[in-house]
CSV table of C-alpha atoms and ligand atoms in Angstrom, one decimal:
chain,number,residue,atom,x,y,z
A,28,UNK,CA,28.6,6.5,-50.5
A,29,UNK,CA,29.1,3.6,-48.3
A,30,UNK,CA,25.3,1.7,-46.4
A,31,UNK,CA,26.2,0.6,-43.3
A,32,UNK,CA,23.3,-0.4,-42.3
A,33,UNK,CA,20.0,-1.9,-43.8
A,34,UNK,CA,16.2,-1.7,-42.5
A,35,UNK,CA,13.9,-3.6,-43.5
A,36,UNK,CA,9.8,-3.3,-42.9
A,37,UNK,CA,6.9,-5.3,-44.1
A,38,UNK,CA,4.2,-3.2,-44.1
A,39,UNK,CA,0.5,-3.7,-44.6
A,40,UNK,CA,-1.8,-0.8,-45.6
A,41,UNK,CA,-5.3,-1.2,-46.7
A,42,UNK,CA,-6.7,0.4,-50.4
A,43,UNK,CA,-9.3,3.1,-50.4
A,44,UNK,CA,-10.8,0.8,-52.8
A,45,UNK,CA,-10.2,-2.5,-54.6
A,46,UNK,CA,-8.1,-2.8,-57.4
A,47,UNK,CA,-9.0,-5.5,-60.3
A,48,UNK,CA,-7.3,-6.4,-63.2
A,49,UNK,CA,-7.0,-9.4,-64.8
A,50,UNK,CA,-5.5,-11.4,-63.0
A,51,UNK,CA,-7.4,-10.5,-59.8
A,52,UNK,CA,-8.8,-8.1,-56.9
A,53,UNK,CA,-7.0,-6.4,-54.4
A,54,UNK,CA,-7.9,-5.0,-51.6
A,55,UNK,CA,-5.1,-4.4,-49.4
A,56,UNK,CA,-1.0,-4.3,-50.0
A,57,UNK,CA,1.9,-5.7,-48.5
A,58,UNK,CA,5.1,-4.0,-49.3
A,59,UNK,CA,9.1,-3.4,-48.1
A,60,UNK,CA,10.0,-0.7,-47.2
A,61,UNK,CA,14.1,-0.7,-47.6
A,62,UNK,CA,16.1,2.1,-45.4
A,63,UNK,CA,19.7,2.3,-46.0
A,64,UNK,CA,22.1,4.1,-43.8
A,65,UNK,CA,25.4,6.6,-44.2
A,66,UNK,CA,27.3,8.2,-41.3
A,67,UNK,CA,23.8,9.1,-39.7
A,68,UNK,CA,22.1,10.2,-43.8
A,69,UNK,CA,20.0,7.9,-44.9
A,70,UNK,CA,17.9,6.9,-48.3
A,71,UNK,CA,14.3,5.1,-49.0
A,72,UNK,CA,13.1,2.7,-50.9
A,73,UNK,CA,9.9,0.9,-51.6
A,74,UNK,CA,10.1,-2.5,-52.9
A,75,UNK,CA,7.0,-3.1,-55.2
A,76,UNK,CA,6.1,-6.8,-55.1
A,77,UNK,CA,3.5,-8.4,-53.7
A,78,UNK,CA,1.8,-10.4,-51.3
A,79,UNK,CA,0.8,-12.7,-54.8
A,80,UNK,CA,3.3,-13.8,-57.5
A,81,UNK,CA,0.6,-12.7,-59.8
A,82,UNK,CA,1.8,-9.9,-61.6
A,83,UNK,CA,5.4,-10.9,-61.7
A,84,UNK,CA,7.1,-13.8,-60.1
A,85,UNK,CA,8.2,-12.0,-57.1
A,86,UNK,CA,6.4,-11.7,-53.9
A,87,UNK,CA,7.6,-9.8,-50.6
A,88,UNK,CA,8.8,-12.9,-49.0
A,89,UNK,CA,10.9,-13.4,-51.4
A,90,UNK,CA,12.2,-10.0,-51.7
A,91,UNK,CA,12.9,-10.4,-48.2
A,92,UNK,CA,14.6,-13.1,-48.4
A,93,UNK,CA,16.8,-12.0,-51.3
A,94,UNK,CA,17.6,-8.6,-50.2
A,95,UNK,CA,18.3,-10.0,-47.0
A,96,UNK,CA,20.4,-13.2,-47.6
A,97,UNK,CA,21.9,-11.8,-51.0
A,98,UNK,CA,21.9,-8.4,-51.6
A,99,UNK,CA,22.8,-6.9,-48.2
A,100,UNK,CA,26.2,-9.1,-47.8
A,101,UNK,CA,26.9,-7.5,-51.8
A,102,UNK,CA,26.2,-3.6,-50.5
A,103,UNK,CA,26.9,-3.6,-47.1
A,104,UNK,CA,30.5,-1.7,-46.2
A,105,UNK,CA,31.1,-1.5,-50.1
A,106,UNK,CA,32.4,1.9,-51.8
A,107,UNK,CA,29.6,3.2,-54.5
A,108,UNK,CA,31.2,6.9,-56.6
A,109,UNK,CA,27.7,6.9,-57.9
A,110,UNK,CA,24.3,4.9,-57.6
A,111,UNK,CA,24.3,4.0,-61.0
A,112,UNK,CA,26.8,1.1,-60.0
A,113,UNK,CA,24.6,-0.5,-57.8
A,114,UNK,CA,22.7,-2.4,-60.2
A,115,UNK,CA,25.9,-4.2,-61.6
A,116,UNK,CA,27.0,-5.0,-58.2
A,117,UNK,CA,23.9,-6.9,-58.2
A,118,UNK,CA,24.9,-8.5,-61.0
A,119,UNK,CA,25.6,-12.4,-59.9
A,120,UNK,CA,22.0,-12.4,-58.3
A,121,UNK,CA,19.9,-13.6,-61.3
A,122,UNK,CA,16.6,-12.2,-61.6
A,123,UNK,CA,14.4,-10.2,-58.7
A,124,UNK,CA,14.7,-7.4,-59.6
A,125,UNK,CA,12.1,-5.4,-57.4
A,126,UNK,CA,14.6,-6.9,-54.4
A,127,UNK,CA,17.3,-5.3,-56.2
A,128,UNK,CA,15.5,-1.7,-57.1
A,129,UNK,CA,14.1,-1.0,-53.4
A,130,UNK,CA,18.0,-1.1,-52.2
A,131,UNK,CA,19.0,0.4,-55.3
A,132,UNK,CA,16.3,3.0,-55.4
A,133,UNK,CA,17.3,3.9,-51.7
A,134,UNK,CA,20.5,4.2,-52.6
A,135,UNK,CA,19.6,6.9,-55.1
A,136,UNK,CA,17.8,8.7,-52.9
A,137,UNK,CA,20.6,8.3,-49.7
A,138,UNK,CA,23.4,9.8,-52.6
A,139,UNK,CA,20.5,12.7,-53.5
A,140,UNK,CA,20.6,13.9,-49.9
A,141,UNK,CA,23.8,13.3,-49.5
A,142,UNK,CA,24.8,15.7,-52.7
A,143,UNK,CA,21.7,17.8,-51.1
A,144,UNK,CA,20.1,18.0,-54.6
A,145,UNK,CA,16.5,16.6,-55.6
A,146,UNK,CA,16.4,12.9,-56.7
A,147,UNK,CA,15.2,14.2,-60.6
A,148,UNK,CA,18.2,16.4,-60.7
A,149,UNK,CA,20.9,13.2,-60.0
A,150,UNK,CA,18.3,11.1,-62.2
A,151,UNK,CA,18.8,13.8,-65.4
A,152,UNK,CA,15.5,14.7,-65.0
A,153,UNK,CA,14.4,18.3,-66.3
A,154,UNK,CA,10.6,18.9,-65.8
A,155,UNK,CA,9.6,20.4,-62.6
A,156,UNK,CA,5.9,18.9,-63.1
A,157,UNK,CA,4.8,15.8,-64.5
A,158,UNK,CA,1.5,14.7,-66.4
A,159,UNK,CA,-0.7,12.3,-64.7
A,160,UNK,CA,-3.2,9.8,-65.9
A,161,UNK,CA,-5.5,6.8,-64.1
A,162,UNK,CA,-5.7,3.1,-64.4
A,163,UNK,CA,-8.9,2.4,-63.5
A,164,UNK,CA,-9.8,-1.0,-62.5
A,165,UNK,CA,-11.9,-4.0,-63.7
A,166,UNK,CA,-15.8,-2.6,-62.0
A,167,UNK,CA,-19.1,-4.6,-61.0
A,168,UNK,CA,-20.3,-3.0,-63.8
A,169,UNK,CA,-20.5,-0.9,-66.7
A,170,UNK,CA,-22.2,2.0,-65.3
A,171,UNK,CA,-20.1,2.1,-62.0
A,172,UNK,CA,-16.9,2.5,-64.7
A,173,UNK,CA,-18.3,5.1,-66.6
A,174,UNK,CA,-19.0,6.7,-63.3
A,175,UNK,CA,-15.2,6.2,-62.2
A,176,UNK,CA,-14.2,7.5,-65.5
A,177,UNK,CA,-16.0,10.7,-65.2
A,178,UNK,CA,-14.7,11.1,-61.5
A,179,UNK,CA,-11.2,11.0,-62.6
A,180,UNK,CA,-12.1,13.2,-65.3
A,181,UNK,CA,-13.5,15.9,-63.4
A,182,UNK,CA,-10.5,15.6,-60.7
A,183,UNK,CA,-8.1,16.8,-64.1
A,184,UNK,CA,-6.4,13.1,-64.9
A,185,UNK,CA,-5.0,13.6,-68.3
A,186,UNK,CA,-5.7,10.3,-69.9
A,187,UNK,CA,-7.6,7.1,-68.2
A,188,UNK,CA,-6.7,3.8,-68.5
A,189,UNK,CA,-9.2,0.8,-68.2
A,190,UNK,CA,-8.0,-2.7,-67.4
A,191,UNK,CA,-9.6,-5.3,-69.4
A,192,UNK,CA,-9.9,-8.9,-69.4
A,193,UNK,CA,-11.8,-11.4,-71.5
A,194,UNK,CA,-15.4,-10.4,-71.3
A,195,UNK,CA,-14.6,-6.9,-70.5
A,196,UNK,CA,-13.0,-5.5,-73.2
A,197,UNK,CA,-14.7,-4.0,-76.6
A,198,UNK,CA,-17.9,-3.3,-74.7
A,199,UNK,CA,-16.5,-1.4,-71.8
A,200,UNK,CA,-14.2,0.7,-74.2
A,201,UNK,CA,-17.4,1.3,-76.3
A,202,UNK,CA,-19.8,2.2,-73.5
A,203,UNK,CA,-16.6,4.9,-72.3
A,204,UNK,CA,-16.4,6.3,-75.5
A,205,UNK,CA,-20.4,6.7,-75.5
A,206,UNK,CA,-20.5,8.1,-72.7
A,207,UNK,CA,-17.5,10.2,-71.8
A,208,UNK,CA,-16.4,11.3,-75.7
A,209,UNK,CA,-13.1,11.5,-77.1
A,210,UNK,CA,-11.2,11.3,-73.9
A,211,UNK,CA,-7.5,10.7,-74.2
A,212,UNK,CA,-7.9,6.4,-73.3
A,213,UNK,CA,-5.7,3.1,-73.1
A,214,UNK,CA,-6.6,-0.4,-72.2
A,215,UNK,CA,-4.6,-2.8,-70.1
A,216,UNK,CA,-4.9,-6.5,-70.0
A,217,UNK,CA,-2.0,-7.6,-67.8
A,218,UNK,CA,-1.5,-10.8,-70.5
A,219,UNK,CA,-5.0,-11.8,-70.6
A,220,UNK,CA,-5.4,-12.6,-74.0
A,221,UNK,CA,-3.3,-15.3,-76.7
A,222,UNK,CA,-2.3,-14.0,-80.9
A,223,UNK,CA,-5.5,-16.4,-81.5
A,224,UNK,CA,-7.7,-13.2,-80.2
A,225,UNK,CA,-5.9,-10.6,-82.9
A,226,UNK,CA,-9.3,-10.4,-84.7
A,227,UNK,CA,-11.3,-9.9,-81.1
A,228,UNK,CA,-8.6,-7.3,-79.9
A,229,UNK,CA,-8.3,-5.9,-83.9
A,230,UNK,CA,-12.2,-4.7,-82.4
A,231,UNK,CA,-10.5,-2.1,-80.6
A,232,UNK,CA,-8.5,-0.6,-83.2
A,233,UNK,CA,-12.3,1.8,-83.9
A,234,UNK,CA,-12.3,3.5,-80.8
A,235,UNK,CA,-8.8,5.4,-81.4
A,236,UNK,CA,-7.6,4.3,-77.8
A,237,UNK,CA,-3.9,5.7,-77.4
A,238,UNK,CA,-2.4,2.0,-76.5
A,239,UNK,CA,-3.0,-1.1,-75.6
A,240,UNK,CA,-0.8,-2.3,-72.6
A,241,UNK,CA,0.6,-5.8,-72.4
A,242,UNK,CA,-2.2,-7.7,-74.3
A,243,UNK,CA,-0.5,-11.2,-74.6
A,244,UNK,CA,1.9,-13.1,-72.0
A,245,UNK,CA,4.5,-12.0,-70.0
A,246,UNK,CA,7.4,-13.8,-71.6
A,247,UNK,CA,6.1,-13.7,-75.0
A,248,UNK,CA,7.8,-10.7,-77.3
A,249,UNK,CA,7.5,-13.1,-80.5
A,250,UNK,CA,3.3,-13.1,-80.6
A,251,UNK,CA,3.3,-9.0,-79.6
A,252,UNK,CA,5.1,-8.7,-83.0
A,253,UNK,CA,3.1,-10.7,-84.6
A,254,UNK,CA,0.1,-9.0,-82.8
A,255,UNK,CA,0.9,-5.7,-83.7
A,256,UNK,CA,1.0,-6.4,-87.5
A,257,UNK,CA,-2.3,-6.8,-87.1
A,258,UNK,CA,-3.7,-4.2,-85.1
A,259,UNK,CA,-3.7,-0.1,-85.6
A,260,UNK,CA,-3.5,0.8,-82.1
A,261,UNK,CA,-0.2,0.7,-80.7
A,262,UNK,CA,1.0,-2.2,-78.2
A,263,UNK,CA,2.5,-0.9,-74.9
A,264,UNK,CA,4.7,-3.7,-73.3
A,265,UNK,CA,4.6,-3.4,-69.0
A,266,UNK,CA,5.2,-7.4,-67.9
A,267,UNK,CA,7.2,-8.4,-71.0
A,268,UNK,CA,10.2,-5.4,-70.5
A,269,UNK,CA,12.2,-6.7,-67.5
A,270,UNK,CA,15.3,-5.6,-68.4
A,271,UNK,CA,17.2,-3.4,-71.1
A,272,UNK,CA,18.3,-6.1,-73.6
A,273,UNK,CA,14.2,-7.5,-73.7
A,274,UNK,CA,13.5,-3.9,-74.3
A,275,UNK,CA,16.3,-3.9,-77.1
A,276,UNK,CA,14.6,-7.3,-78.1
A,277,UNK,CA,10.8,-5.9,-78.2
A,278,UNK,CA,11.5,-3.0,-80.0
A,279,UNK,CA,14.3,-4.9,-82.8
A,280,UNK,CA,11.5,-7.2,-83.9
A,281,UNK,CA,8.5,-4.4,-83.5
A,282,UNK,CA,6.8,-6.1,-80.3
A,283,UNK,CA,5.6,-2.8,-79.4
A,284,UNK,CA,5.7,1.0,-80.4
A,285,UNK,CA,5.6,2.4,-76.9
A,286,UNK,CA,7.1,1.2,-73.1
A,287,UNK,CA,6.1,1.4,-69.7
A,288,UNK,CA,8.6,1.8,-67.3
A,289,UNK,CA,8.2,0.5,-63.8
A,290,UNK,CA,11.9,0.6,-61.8
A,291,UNK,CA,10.8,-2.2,-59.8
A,292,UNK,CA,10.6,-4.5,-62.4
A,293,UNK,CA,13.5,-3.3,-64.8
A,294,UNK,CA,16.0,-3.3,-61.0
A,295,UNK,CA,16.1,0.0,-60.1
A,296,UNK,CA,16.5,4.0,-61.1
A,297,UNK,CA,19.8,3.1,-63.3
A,298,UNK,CA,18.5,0.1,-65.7
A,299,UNK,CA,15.3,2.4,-65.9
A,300,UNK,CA,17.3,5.2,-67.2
A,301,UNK,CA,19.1,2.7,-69.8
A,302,UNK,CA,15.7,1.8,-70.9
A,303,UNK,CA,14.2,5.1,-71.4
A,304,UNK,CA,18.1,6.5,-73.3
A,305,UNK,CA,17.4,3.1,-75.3
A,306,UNK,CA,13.8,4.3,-76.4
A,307,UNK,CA,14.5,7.6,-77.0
A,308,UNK,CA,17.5,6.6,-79.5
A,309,UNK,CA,14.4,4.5,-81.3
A,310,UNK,CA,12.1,6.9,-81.2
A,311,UNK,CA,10.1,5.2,-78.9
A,312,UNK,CA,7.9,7.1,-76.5
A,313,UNK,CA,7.6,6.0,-72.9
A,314,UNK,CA,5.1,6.8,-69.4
A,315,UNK,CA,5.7,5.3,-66.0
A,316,UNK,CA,3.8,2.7,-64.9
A,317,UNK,CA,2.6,2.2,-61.0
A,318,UNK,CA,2.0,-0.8,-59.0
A,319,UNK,CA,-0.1,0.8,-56.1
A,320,UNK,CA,2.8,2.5,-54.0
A,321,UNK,CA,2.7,4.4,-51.0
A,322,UNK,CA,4.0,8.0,-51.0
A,323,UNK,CA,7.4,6.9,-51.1
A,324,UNK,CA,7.7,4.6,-54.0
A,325,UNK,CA,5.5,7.1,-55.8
A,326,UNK,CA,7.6,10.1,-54.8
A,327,UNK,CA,10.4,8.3,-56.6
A,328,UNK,CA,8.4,7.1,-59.6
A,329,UNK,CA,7.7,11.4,-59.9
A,330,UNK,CA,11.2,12.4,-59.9
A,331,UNK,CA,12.2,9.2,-63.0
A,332,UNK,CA,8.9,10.6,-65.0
A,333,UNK,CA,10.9,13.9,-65.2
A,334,UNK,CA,13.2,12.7,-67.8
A,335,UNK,CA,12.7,13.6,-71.1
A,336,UNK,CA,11.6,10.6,-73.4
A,337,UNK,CA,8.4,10.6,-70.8
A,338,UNK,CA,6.4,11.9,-73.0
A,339,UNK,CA,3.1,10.4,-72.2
A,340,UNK,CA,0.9,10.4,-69.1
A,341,UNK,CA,1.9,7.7,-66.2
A,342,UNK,CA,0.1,5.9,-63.8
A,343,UNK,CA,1.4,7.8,-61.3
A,344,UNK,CA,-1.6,9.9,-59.5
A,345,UNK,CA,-2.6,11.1,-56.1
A,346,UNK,CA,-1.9,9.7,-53.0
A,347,UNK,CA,-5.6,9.5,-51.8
A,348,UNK,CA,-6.9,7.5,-54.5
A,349,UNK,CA,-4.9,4.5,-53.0
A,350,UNK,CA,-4.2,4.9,-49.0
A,351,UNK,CA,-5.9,7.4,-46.6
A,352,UNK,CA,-3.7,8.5,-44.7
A,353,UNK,CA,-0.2,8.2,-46.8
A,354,UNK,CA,2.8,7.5,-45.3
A,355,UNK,CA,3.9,11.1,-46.3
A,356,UNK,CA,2.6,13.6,-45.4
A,357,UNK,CA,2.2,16.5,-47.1
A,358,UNK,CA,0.5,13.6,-49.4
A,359,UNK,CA,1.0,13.6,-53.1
A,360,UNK,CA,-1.7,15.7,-54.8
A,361,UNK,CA,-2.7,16.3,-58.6
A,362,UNK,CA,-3.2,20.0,-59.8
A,363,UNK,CA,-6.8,20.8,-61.4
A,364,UNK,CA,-5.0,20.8,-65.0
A,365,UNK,CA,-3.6,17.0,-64.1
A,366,UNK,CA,-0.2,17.5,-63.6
A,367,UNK,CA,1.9,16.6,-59.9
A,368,UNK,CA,4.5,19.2,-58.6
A,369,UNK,CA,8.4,17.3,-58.6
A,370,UNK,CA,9.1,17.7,-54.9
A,371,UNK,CA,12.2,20.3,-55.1
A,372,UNK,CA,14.3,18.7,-51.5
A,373,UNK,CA,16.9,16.6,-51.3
A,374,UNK,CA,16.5,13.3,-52.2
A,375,UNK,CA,12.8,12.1,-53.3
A,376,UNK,CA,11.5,15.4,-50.8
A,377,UNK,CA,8.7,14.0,-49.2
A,378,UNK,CA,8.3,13.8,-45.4
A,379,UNK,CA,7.6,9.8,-43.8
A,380,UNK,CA,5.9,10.0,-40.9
A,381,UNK,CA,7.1,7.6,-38.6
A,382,UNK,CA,4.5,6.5,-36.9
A,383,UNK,CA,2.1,5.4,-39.5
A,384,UNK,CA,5.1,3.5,-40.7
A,385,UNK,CA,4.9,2.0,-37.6
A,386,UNK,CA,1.6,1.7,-37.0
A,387,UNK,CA,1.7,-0.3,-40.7
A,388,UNK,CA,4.7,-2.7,-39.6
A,389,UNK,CA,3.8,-6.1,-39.3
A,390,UNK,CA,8.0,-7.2,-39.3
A,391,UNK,CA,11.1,-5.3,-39.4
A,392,UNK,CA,14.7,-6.3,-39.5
A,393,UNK,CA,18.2,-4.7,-39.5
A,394,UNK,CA,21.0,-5.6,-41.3
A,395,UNK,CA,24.6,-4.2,-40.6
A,396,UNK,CA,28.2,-4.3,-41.9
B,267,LIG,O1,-0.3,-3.5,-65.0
B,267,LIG,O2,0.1,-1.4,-64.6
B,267,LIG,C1,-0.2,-2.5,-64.2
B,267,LIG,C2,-1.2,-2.2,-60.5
B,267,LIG,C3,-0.6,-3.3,-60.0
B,267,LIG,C4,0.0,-4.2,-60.8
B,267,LIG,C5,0.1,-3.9,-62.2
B,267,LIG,C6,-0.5,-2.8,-62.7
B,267,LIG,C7,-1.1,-1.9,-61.9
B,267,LIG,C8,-1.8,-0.7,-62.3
B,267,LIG,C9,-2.1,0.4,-61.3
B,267,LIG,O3,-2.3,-0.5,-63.5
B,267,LIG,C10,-1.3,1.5,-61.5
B,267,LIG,C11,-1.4,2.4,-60.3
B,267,LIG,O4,-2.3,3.2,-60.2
B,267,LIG,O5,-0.5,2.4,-59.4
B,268,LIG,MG1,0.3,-2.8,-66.9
């Protein structure tokens, strides 16, 4: 595999509905949509960040900037065997690693075509379905979540996640359990919380959620441990895993008993791989996480979730709960028993269509050898 070329888009697509967590609302996303290029084949990628350097420090203009000033002139015209090298490539770029898994998540889905073979198959992936749960997020109210609960419910998600935040925690969880029963639940607080709230978040440990995700800071492994001593419920880590040796570090000093994998913020399909082989070794289950793609980053965020140590539900759910239309059409759709098909073409197997891409496209650029 050699890219000659490089296409980038920022595109803008609005939500069906807002997204809150705790460190904000969104209604609307900006994303990159990276194309590389092969004697005429060609790969997709979706670069995750966002408008905001809220959830992680990157933001599209800087993956812009990085894929365009650094990582092209590393890729472009270069000899790749495999995808998996890629990453390493990569290597003398520190950090930004969502820059560095749209091109390298492209690239995995340019040498899938290429071999004509479905992205899960070159991944090591084995399912041909996956489960799929919900992350639900912060409401105007209690009653309007219990109503979005039983919504996602009725549409077959197999577990629901709530986002919570100081002042919407323990009440919201209990007024779910009230009201919808034993359904399979998790709670993510995107860092909201310090180890001086253990006996607030300790609360929790009644209502037999399956995890809590990312309670304390992004950059803070030490107080999860310490954290987790003290609670019953598991602790999921989402912000805090950004590469393999923080996972190595998290699970070493029992920072968490679970991970969620997110490719975008690990640097593509191959660290996310090394992650999930690194779990499974420790007996570590993990799920994949989502950050609001389109139908392309979610198509490849399907074919990673088919690997075995996935064991648990993801965030990864239909297309129309986030953009109507998709980029893709057919869309991604879940089953009434809560599980998504695994595309079975080459590559991630979905269909773009172009012209809501362009439509969408508020700047594009090419980059060649
Ligand atoms: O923490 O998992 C998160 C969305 C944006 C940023 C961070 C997170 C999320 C979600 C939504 O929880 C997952 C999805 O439905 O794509
Ligand atoms: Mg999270």
């Amino acid at each position: 595999m050699r890219i000659e070329r490089i296409e980038l888009r920022l595109l803008h697509l609005p939500l069906v509905r807002y997204f809150e967590t705790s460190f904000g609302r969104t209604v609307d996303r900006q994303f990159i949509l990276v194309t590389v290029e092969d004697s005429g084949a060609v790969g997709i990628g979706e670069c995750v960040a966002d408008a905001n350097p809220y959830y992680s420090a990157e933001t599209t203009s800087t993956a812009w900037h990085i894929i365009a000033e650094f990582i092209a002139p590393i890729v472009l015209g270069r000899q790749f065997d495999h995808p998996r090298e890629v990453f390493g490539a990569l290597g003398p770029i520190r950090g930004h690693n969502m820059a560095k898994a749209a091109v390298e998540m492209a690239a995995w889905d340019l040498f899938a075509r290429q071999q004509g073979q479905p992205l899960a198959s070159v991944l090591g992936g084995t399912r041909t379905s996956i489960e799929s749960g919900v992350s639900i997020g912060i409401q105007d109210s209690l009653d309007e979540l219990v109503e979005r609960v039983r919504v996602e419910r009725e549409a077959g998600y197999r577990r629901v996640k709530i986002k919570i935040k100081p002042g919407w925690d323990v009440d919201a969880v209990a007024r779910v359990r009230e009201a919808c029963g034993d359904v399979p639940l998790m709670v993510d607080a995107n860092a909201a919380y310090t180890v001086k709230d253990a006996t607030h978040l300790a609360a929790l440990d009644r209502f037999g959620l399956m995890m809590v995700e990312q309670p304390l800071d992004y950059d803070d492994l030490r107080d999860h441990a310490t954290l987790q001593r003290r609670l019953s419920t598991p602790i999921c880590l989402d912000e805090s895993i950004h590469s393999v040796r923080t996972a190595e570090d998290a699970i070493a000093i029992g920072a968490c008993r679970i991970i969620n994998i997110k490719p975008g913020r690990v640097g593509g399909h191959g660290p996310s791989i090394q992650v999930h082989d690194l779990a499974a070794r420790h007996g570590v289950p993990v799920w994949h996480g989502g950050m609001l793609e389109s139908g392309i980053g979610r198509a490849h965020n399907i074919h990673l979730s088919t690997l075995p140590n996935f064991t648990l539900p993801g965030d990864v759910a239909a297309s129309r709960r986030y953009y109507a239309p998709d980029v893709i059409d057919p869309e991604i759709e879940v089953a009434p028993d809560g599980t998504i098909a695994v595309p079975t073409g080459p590559g991630i197997g979905v269909q773009v269509v172009a012209d809501r891409v362009a439509a969408a496209t508020r700047e594009r650029l090419e980059l060649e050898h």
